[in-house]
Amino acid sequence: MPENEYAYDASRLTVVDHPLVQHKLAILRDKDTSTKVFRELVTELAIFEGYEALRDLPLEEVEIETPLEKMRARKIAGKKIAVIPILRAGLGMVDGILSLVPSARVGHIGMYRDHETHEPVQYYCKLPPSVSERTCLIVDPMLATGGSLTAAIKFLRDAGVEDIRCLTLVSCPEGVKAVLDYDPDVRLYTCVIDRQLNGNAYILPGLGDAGDRIYGTK
Ligand code: PRP
Ligand code: URA
């Protein structure tokens, strides 16, 4: 690969590579991991990523009373958040994010990749009210060519959303570059950037088809 073929703006990229994340990823990738465990791991990894992606949530001072005395403490300042899974596989990450921010709204973007062209085909969309005022976390375990994620970003930008953060579990250089080049403001969080795509636009070494592994459809 020529040097810098996949150069991108790394300031908008966070690789969440905590040892616990790497350990869980290793089990997730294993072809012998059961559907049940796979699904549980996707939820757990989404929690780690959500924790990082929401690190800058605004806080406000409130007065509370401990059993000993009054004090000023800080709580989340009621920022509006939406989780937007790309169906199907993105659904597997929703519960993890909701365990961190239970009041978040959930929007759905239905998309699948055409087997021949690898281009995304959109079949469903339902966004929460006042989506443009929300911090939107687009979730999808796999970032391959970037076609699905860039289409989802475009959809949210067209709906007026300003603050978009994308959370994927396994990415590849081609997809990371496609997403960061497509949108100059989007922020991307991933647990790992794998080596490359194969001829069928699957990530190597990857973990196979995330949707099939979450739902046991293969
Ligand atoms: C997978 C994955 C992403 C997309 C990534 O979904 O969950 O949405 O492929 O590939 P891309 O970056 O090349 O667009 P898939 O189309 O297999 O649909 P599914 O979730 O219904 O299985
Ligand atoms: N979608 C998947 O689920 N896996 C890949 O490796 C690429 C796209």
PDB file of C-alpha atoms and ligand atoms in Angstrom:
ATOM      1  CA  MET A   1       0.000   0.000   0.000  1.00  0.00           C
ATOM      2  CA  PRO A   2       1.520   3.386  -0.944  1.00  0.00           C
ATOM      3  CA  GLU A   3       2.415   5.530   2.030  1.00  0.00           C
ATOM      4  CA  ASN A   4      -0.451   7.799   3.160  1.00  0.00           C
ATOM      5  CA  GLU A   5      -2.950   6.190   0.775  1.00  0.00           C
ATOM      6  CA  TYR A   6      -5.386   6.235   3.685  1.00  0.00           C
ATOM      7  CA  ALA A   7      -4.328   9.505   5.326  1.00  0.00           C
ATOM      8  CA  TYR A   8      -7.180  11.158   7.213  1.00  0.00           C
ATOM      9  CA  ASP A   9      -7.857  13.776   9.873  1.00  0.00           C
ATOM     10  CA  ALA A  10      -6.951  11.703  12.935  1.00  0.00           C
ATOM     11  CA  SER A  11      -8.001  14.492  15.316  1.00  0.00           C
ATOM     12  CA  ARG A  12     -11.618  13.407  14.790  1.00  0.00           C
ATOM     13  CA  LEU A  13     -10.863   9.718  15.338  1.00  0.00           C
ATOM     14  CA  THR A  14     -10.753   7.945  18.720  1.00  0.00           C
ATOM     15  CA  VAL A  15      -9.639   4.324  18.923  1.00  0.00           C
ATOM     16  CA  VAL A  16     -11.004   2.919  22.174  1.00  0.00           C
ATOM     17  CA  ASP A  17      -8.275   0.377  22.856  1.00  0.00           C
ATOM     18  CA  HIS A  18      -8.604  -0.245  26.596  1.00  0.00           C
ATOM     19  CA  PRO A  19      -7.293  -3.742  27.506  1.00  0.00           C
ATOM     20  CA  LEU A  20     -10.823  -4.867  28.437  1.00  0.00           C
ATOM     21  CA  VAL A  21     -12.025  -3.759  25.001  1.00  0.00           C
ATOM     22  CA  GLN A  22      -9.236  -5.667  23.260  1.00  0.00           C
ATOM     23  CA  HIS A  23     -10.007  -8.788  25.322  1.00  0.00           C
ATOM     24  CA  LYS A  24     -13.701  -8.664  24.468  1.00  0.00           C
ATOM     25  CA  LEU A  25     -12.919  -7.993  20.797  1.00  0.00           C
ATOM     26  CA  ALA A  26     -10.772 -11.124  20.633  1.00  0.00           C
ATOM     27  CA  ILE A  27     -13.725 -13.223  21.831  1.00  0.00           C
ATOM     28  CA  LEU A  28     -16.105 -11.384  19.501  1.00  0.00           C
ATOM     29  CA  ARG A  29     -13.984 -12.162  16.453  1.00  0.00           C
ATOM     30  CA  ASP A  30     -13.629 -15.887  17.236  1.00  0.00           C
ATOM     31  CA  LYS A  31     -15.686 -17.914  14.765  1.00  0.00           C
ATOM     32  CA  ASP A  32     -16.662 -20.322  17.569  1.00  0.00           C
ATOM     33  CA  THR A  33     -18.252 -17.620  19.747  1.00  0.00           C
ATOM     34  CA  SER A  34     -21.974 -18.333  20.178  1.00  0.00           C
ATOM     35  CA  THR A  35     -24.730 -15.973  19.071  1.00  0.00           C
ATOM     36  CA  LYS A  36     -25.661 -15.341  22.718  1.00  0.00           C
ATOM     37  CA  VAL A  37     -22.136 -14.367  23.756  1.00  0.00           C
ATOM     38  CA  PHE A  38     -21.606 -12.351  20.555  1.00  0.00           C
ATOM     39  CA  ARG A  39     -24.710 -10.294  21.281  1.00  0.00           C
ATOM     40  CA  GLU A  40     -23.669  -9.716  24.914  1.00  0.00           C
ATOM     41  CA  LEU A  41     -20.209  -8.591  23.835  1.00  0.00           C
ATOM     42  CA  VAL A  42     -21.589  -6.118  21.280  1.00  0.00           C
ATOM     43  CA  THR A  43     -23.645  -4.549  24.080  1.00  0.00           C
ATOM     44  CA  GLU A  44     -20.652  -4.399  26.439  1.00  0.00           C
ATOM     45  CA  LEU A  45     -18.372  -2.878  23.798  1.00  0.00           C
ATOM     46  CA  ALA A  46     -21.013  -0.272  22.982  1.00  0.00           C
ATOM     47  CA  ILE A  47     -20.918   0.786  26.660  1.00  0.00           C
ATOM     48  CA  PHE A  48     -17.146   1.339  26.528  1.00  0.00           C
ATOM     49  CA  GLU A  49     -17.485   3.339  23.313  1.00  0.00           C
ATOM     50  CA  GLY A  50     -20.441   5.349  24.536  1.00  0.00           C
ATOM     51  CA  TYR A  51     -18.481   6.254  27.664  1.00  0.00           C
ATOM     52  CA  GLU A  52     -15.723   7.739  25.484  1.00  0.00           C
ATOM     53  CA  ALA A  53     -18.049   9.368  22.973  1.00  0.00           C
ATOM     54  CA  LEU A  54     -19.940  11.202  25.724  1.00  0.00           C
ATOM     55  CA  ARG A  55     -16.858  12.336  27.630  1.00  0.00           C
ATOM     56  CA  ASP A  56     -17.583  16.024  26.932  1.00  0.00           C
ATOM     57  CA  LEU A  57     -21.220  16.044  28.056  1.00  0.00           C
ATOM     58  CA  PRO A  58     -21.945  19.403  29.703  1.00  0.00           C
ATOM     59  CA  LEU A  59     -22.437  19.428  33.488  1.00  0.00           C
ATOM     60  CA  GLU A  60     -24.307  21.809  35.769  1.00  0.00           C
ATOM     61  CA  GLU A  61     -23.867  22.517  39.474  1.00  0.00           C
ATOM     62  CA  VAL A  62     -26.647  21.395  41.794  1.00  0.00           C
ATOM     63  CA  GLU A  63     -26.986  21.433  45.540  1.00  0.00           C
ATOM     64  CA  ILE A  64     -27.333  18.043  47.225  1.00  0.00           C
ATOM     65  CA  GLU A  65     -27.206  16.888  50.811  1.00  0.00           C
ATOM     66  CA  THR A  66     -25.001  13.993  51.876  1.00  0.00           C
ATOM     67  CA  PRO A  67     -25.786  12.303  55.212  1.00  0.00           C
ATOM     68  CA  LEU A  68     -23.237  14.751  56.707  1.00  0.00           C
ATOM     69  CA  GLU A  69     -23.735  18.137  55.046  1.00  0.00           C
ATOM     70  CA  LYS A  70     -24.868  20.108  52.038  1.00  0.00           C
ATOM     71  CA  MET A  71     -22.560  20.366  49.037  1.00  0.00           C
ATOM     72  CA  ARG A  72     -22.433  21.564  45.464  1.00  0.00           C
ATOM     73  CA  ALA A  73     -22.206  18.627  43.074  1.00  0.00           C
ATOM     74  CA  ARG A  74     -22.291  18.304  39.291  1.00  0.00           C
ATOM     75  CA  LYS A  75     -24.891  16.537  37.198  1.00  0.00           C
ATOM     76  CA  ILE A  76     -25.441  16.142  33.453  1.00  0.00           C
ATOM     77  CA  ALA A  77     -27.003  19.379  32.171  1.00  0.00           C
ATOM     78  CA  GLY A  78     -29.875  17.651  30.410  1.00  0.00           C
ATOM     79  CA  LYS A  79     -28.320  17.509  26.944  1.00  0.00           C
ATOM     80  CA  LYS A  80     -30.618  15.977  24.371  1.00  0.00           C
ATOM     81  CA  ILE A  81     -29.191  12.777  22.912  1.00  0.00           C
ATOM     82  CA  ALA A  82     -30.374  10.397  20.210  1.00  0.00           C
ATOM     83  CA  VAL A  83     -29.000   6.972  19.351  1.00  0.00           C
ATOM     84  CA  ILE A  84     -29.384   6.121  15.678  1.00  0.00           C
ATOM     85  CA  PRO A  85     -28.684   2.467  14.847  1.00  0.00           C
ATOM     86  CA  ILE A  86     -28.137   1.474  11.216  1.00  0.00           C
ATOM     87  CA  LEU A  87     -30.305  -1.628  10.852  1.00  0.00           C
ATOM     88  CA  ARG A  88     -29.844  -4.413  11.385  1.00  0.00           C
ATOM     89  CA  ALA A  89     -26.505  -4.827  13.088  1.00  0.00           C
ATOM     90  CA  GLY A  90     -26.515  -1.383  14.708  1.00  0.00           C
ATOM     91  CA  LEU A  91     -29.494  -2.435  16.819  1.00  0.00           C
ATOM     92  CA  GLY A  92     -27.129  -4.663  18.771  1.00  0.00           C
ATOM     93  CA  MET A  93     -25.377  -1.579  20.198  1.00  0.00           C
ATOM     94  CA  VAL A  94     -28.472   0.340  21.292  1.00  0.00           C
ATOM     95  CA  ASP A  95     -29.044  -1.232  24.714  1.00  0.00           C
ATOM     96  CA  GLY A  96     -25.433  -0.566  25.684  1.00  0.00           C
ATOM     97  CA  ILE A  97     -25.786   3.146  24.934  1.00  0.00           C
ATOM     98  CA  LEU A  98     -29.197   3.322  26.628  1.00  0.00           C
ATOM     99  CA  SER A  99     -27.725   1.811  29.787  1.00  0.00           C
ATOM    100  CA  LEU A 100     -25.518   4.945  29.940  1.00  0.00           C
ATOM    101  CA  VAL A 101     -28.162   7.487  28.894  1.00  0.00           C
ATOM    102  CA  PRO A 102     -31.586   5.950  29.563  1.00  0.00           C
ATOM    103  CA  SER A 103     -33.416   9.102  28.487  1.00  0.00           C
ATOM    104  CA  ALA A 104     -31.901   9.116  24.987  1.00  0.00           C
ATOM    105  CA  ARG A 105     -34.327   8.850  22.074  1.00  0.00           C
ATOM    106  CA  VAL A 106     -33.795   6.183  19.431  1.00  0.00           C
ATOM    107  CA  GLY A 107     -34.065   6.752  15.674  1.00  0.00           C
ATOM    108  CA  HIS A 108     -33.693   3.993  13.088  1.00  0.00           C
ATOM    109  CA  ILE A 109     -32.094   4.015   9.655  1.00  0.00           C
ATOM    110  CA  GLY A 110     -32.673   0.811   7.698  1.00  0.00           C
ATOM    111  CA  MET A 111     -29.972   0.034   5.159  1.00  0.00           C
ATOM    112  CA  TYR A 112     -28.409  -3.039   3.608  1.00  0.00           C
ATOM    113  CA  ARG A 113     -25.485  -3.428   1.245  1.00  0.00           C
ATOM    114  CA  ASP A 114     -26.262  -4.621  -2.241  1.00  0.00           C
ATOM    115  CA  HIS A 115     -24.352  -7.894  -2.644  1.00  0.00           C
ATOM    116  CA  GLU A 116     -23.071  -7.017  -6.122  1.00  0.00           C
ATOM    117  CA  THR A 117     -22.253  -3.302  -5.874  1.00  0.00           C
ATOM    118  CA  HIS A 118     -21.687  -3.072  -2.069  1.00  0.00           C
ATOM    119  CA  GLU A 119     -23.642   0.188  -2.239  1.00  0.00           C
ATOM    120  CA  PRO A 120     -26.121   0.869   0.610  1.00  0.00           C
ATOM    121  CA  VAL A 121     -29.820   0.511  -0.141  1.00  0.00           C
ATOM    122  CA  GLN A 122     -32.043   2.444   2.255  1.00  0.00           C
ATOM    123  CA  TYR A 123     -35.372   0.834   3.161  1.00  0.00           C
ATOM    124  CA  TYR A 124     -36.515   2.555   6.372  1.00  0.00           C
ATOM    125  CA  CYS A 125     -36.070   5.711   8.408  1.00  0.00           C
ATOM    126  CA  LYS A 126     -37.717   7.023  11.540  1.00  0.00           C
ATOM    127  CA  LEU A 127     -36.039   9.821  13.484  1.00  0.00           C
ATOM    128  CA  PRO A 128     -37.083  11.222  16.884  1.00  0.00           C
ATOM    129  CA  PRO A 129     -38.701  14.674  17.221  1.00  0.00           C
ATOM    130  CA  SER A 130     -36.393  17.711  17.252  1.00  0.00           C
ATOM    131  CA  VAL A 131     -33.545  15.518  16.033  1.00  0.00           C
ATOM    132  CA  SER A 132     -31.641  18.585  14.786  1.00  0.00           C
ATOM    133  CA  GLU A 133     -31.202  19.810  18.390  1.00  0.00           C
ATOM    134  CA  ARG A 134     -29.764  16.522  19.588  1.00  0.00           C
ATOM    135  CA  THR A 135     -26.318  15.036  19.821  1.00  0.00           C
ATOM    136  CA  CYS A 136     -26.752  12.023  17.538  1.00  0.00           C
ATOM    137  CA  LEU A 137     -24.763   8.842  18.053  1.00  0.00           C
ATOM    138  CA  ILE A 138     -24.917   6.720  14.899  1.00  0.00           C
ATOM    139  CA  VAL A 139     -24.130   3.129  15.882  1.00  0.00           C
ATOM    140  CA  ASP A 140     -23.106   0.258  13.613  1.00  0.00           C
ATOM    141  CA  PRO A 141     -20.596  -2.467  14.532  1.00  0.00           C
ATOM    142  CA  MET A 142     -18.877  -2.556  11.113  1.00  0.00           C
ATOM    143  CA  LEU A 143     -17.259   0.215   9.042  1.00  0.00           C
ATOM    144  CA  ALA A 144     -16.199  -1.394   5.747  1.00  0.00           C
ATOM    145  CA  THR A 145     -16.379   0.729   2.554  1.00  0.00           C
ATOM    146  CA  GLY A 146     -18.070   3.500   4.548  1.00  0.00           C
ATOM    147  CA  GLY A 147     -21.013   3.585   2.145  1.00  0.00           C
ATOM    148  CA  SER A 148     -23.637   2.868   4.830  1.00  0.00           C
ATOM    149  CA  LEU A 149     -22.223   5.264   7.388  1.00  0.00           C
ATOM    150  CA  THR A 150     -21.732   8.159   4.960  1.00  0.00           C
ATOM    151  CA  ALA A 151     -25.312   7.680   3.714  1.00  0.00           C
ATOM    152  CA  ALA A 152     -26.552   7.798   7.323  1.00  0.00           C
ATOM    153  CA  ILE A 153     -24.482  10.937   8.021  1.00  0.00           C
ATOM    154  CA  LYS A 154     -25.932  12.598   4.905  1.00  0.00           C
ATOM    155  CA  PHE A 155     -29.425  11.715   6.047  1.00  0.00           C
ATOM    156  CA  LEU A 156     -28.886  13.323   9.457  1.00  0.00           C
ATOM    157  CA  ARG A 157     -27.167  16.402   8.000  1.00  0.00           C
ATOM    158  CA  ASP A 158     -30.137  16.843   5.631  1.00  0.00           C
ATOM    159  CA  ALA A 159     -32.368  16.686   8.727  1.00  0.00           C
ATOM    160  CA  GLY A 160     -30.340  19.546  10.226  1.00  0.00           C
ATOM    161  CA  VAL A 161     -28.297  17.613  12.805  1.00  0.00           C
ATOM    162  CA  GLU A 162     -25.094  19.460  13.776  1.00  0.00           C
ATOM    163  CA  ASP A 163     -23.488  17.184  16.359  1.00  0.00           C
ATOM    164  CA  ILE A 164     -22.923  13.715  14.872  1.00  0.00           C
ATOM    165  CA  ARG A 165     -20.713  11.068  16.472  1.00  0.00           C
ATOM    166  CA  CYS A 166     -20.271   7.691  14.812  1.00  0.00           C
ATOM    167  CA  LEU A 167     -19.573   4.580  16.900  1.00  0.00           C
ATOM    168  CA  THR A 168     -18.330   1.427  15.204  1.00  0.00           C
ATOM    169  CA  LEU A 169     -16.619  -1.610  16.703  1.00  0.00           C
ATOM    170  CA  VAL A 170     -14.437  -2.884  13.840  1.00  0.00           C
ATOM    171  CA  SER A 171     -13.289  -0.551  11.060  1.00  0.00           C
ATOM    172  CA  CYS A 172     -10.761  -0.630   8.229  1.00  0.00           C
ATOM    173  CA  PRO A 173      -8.580   2.142   6.751  1.00  0.00           C
ATOM    174  CA  GLU A 174     -10.753   2.483   3.635  1.00  0.00           C
ATOM    175  CA  GLY A 175     -13.921   3.101   5.668  1.00  0.00           C
ATOM    176  CA  VAL A 176     -12.314   5.428   8.207  1.00  0.00           C
ATOM    177  CA  LYS A 177     -10.949   7.607   5.400  1.00  0.00           C
ATOM    178  CA  ALA A 178     -14.264   7.576   3.523  1.00  0.00           C
ATOM    179  CA  VAL A 179     -16.191   8.789   6.577  1.00  0.00           C
ATOM    180  CA  LEU A 180     -13.725  11.411   7.809  1.00  0.00           C
ATOM    181  CA  ASP A 181     -13.224  12.774   4.281  1.00  0.00           C
ATOM    182  CA  TYR A 182     -16.958  12.852   3.595  1.00  0.00           C
ATOM    183  CA  ASP A 183     -17.880  15.053   6.538  1.00  0.00           C
ATOM    184  CA  PRO A 184     -15.478  17.658   7.950  1.00  0.00           C
ATOM    185  CA  ASP A 185     -17.119  17.791  11.393  1.00  0.00           C
ATOM    186  CA  VAL A 186     -18.130  14.238  12.193  1.00  0.00           C
ATOM    187  CA  ARG A 187     -16.339  12.414  15.004  1.00  0.00           C
ATOM    188  CA  LEU A 188     -15.588   8.713  14.745  1.00  0.00           C
ATOM    189  CA  TYR A 189     -15.083   6.211  17.570  1.00  0.00           C
ATOM    190  CA  THR A 190     -13.972   2.641  16.912  1.00  0.00           C
ATOM    191  CA  CYS A 191     -12.416  -0.169  18.928  1.00  0.00           C
ATOM    192  CA  VAL A 192      -9.963  -1.211  16.217  1.00  0.00           C
ATOM    193  CA  ILE A 193      -8.869  -0.455  12.653  1.00  0.00           C
ATOM    194  CA  ASP A 194      -8.254  -3.730  10.856  1.00  0.00           C
ATOM    195  CA  ARG A 195      -5.923  -4.397   7.922  1.00  0.00           C
ATOM    196  CA  GLN A 196      -8.058  -4.070   4.769  1.00  0.00           C
ATOM    197  CA  LEU A 197     -11.152  -5.037   2.795  1.00  0.00           C
ATOM    198  CA  ASN A 198     -11.305  -8.225   0.761  1.00  0.00           C
ATOM    199  CA  GLY A 199     -12.746  -8.506  -2.774  1.00  0.00           C
ATOM    200  CA  ASN A 200     -16.277  -8.788  -1.349  1.00  0.00           C
ATOM    201  CA  ALA A 201     -15.827  -5.639   0.764  1.00  0.00           C
ATOM    202  CA  TYR A 202     -15.575  -7.653   3.999  1.00  0.00           C
ATOM    203  CA  ILE A 203     -13.114  -6.519   6.638  1.00  0.00           C
ATOM    204  CA  LEU A 204      -9.939  -8.598   7.138  1.00  0.00           C
ATOM    205  CA  PRO A 205      -9.393 -10.110   9.642  1.00  0.00           C
ATOM    206  CA  GLY A 206     -12.760  -8.731  10.832  1.00  0.00           C
ATOM    207  CA  LEU A 207     -15.406 -10.890  12.413  1.00  0.00           C
ATOM    208  CA  GLY A 208     -17.580 -11.877   9.456  1.00  0.00           C
ATOM    209  CA  ASP A 209     -21.101 -10.589   8.977  1.00  0.00           C
ATOM    210  CA  ALA A 210     -22.052  -8.740  12.161  1.00  0.00           C
ATOM    211  CA  GLY A 211     -25.814  -8.842  11.515  1.00  0.00           C
ATOM    212  CA  ASP A 212     -25.789 -12.585  10.901  1.00  0.00           C
ATOM    213  CA  ARG A 213     -23.707 -13.182  14.019  1.00  0.00           C
ATOM    214  CA  ILE A 214     -25.928 -11.008  16.246  1.00  0.00           C
ATOM    215  CA  TYR A 215     -29.155 -12.567  15.021  1.00  0.00           C
ATOM    216  CA  GLY A 216     -27.971 -16.096  14.199  1.00  0.00           C
ATOM    217  CA  THR A 217     -29.149 -15.881  10.605  1.00  0.00           C
ATOM    218  CA  LYS A 218     -26.355 -17.915   9.067  1.00  0.00           C
TER     219      LYS A 218
HETATM  220  C1  PRP B   1     -23.209  -4.234   7.431  1.00  0.00           C
HETATM  221  C2  PRP B   1     -22.807  -3.386   8.618  1.00  0.00           C
HETATM  222  C3  PRP B   1     -22.842  -2.003   8.054  1.00  0.00           C
HETATM  223  C4  PRP B   1     -22.382  -2.215   6.639  1.00  0.00           C
HETATM  224  C5  PRP B   1     -20.942  -1.823   6.543  1.00  0.00           C
HETATM  225  O1  PRP B   1     -24.570  -4.230   7.268  1.00  0.00           O
HETATM  226  O2  PRP B   1     -23.634  -3.579   9.740  1.00  0.00           O
HETATM  227  O3  PRP B   1     -24.128  -1.418   8.076  1.00  0.00           O
HETATM  228  O4  PRP B   1     -22.526  -3.609   6.357  1.00  0.00           O
HETATM  229  O5  PRP B   1     -20.495  -1.882   5.229  1.00  0.00           O
HETATM  230  P1  PRP B   1     -20.116  -0.578   4.393  1.00  0.00           P
HETATM  231  O6  PRP B   1     -19.226   0.238   5.278  1.00  0.00           O
HETATM  232  O7  PRP B   1     -19.388  -1.152   3.215  1.00  0.00           O
HETATM  233  O8  PRP B   1     -21.350   0.136   4.007  1.00  0.00           O
HETATM  234  P2  PRP B   1     -25.299  -5.123   6.151  1.00  0.00           P
HETATM  235  O9  PRP B   1     -25.439  -4.348   4.898  1.00  0.00           O
HETATM  236  O10 PRP B   1     -24.622  -6.454   6.052  1.00  0.00           O
HETATM  237  O11 PRP B   1     -26.765  -5.271   6.725  1.00  0.00           O
HETATM  238  P3  PRP B   1     -27.308  -5.995   8.058  1.00  0.00           P
HETATM  239  O12 PRP B   1     -26.899  -5.138   9.220  1.00  0.00           O
HETATM  240  O13 PRP B   1     -28.777  -5.997   7.821  1.00  0.00           O
HETATM  241  O14 PRP B   1     -26.719  -7.370   8.131  1.00  0.00           O
HETATM  242  N1  URA B   2     -20.435  -5.869   7.038  1.00  0.00           N
HETATM  243  C1  URA B   2     -20.141  -6.829   7.947  1.00  0.00           C
HETATM  244  O1  URA B   2     -21.019  -7.233   8.717  1.00  0.00           O
HETATM  245  N2  URA B   2     -18.887  -7.293   7.998  1.00  0.00           N
HETATM  246  C2  URA B   2     -17.910  -6.850   7.188  1.00  0.00           C
HETATM  247  O2  URA B   2     -16.770  -7.321   7.297  1.00  0.00           O
HETATM  248  C3  URA B   2     -18.229  -5.858   6.246  1.00  0.00           C
HETATM  249  C4  URA B   2     -19.492  -5.383   6.191  1.00  0.00           C
END
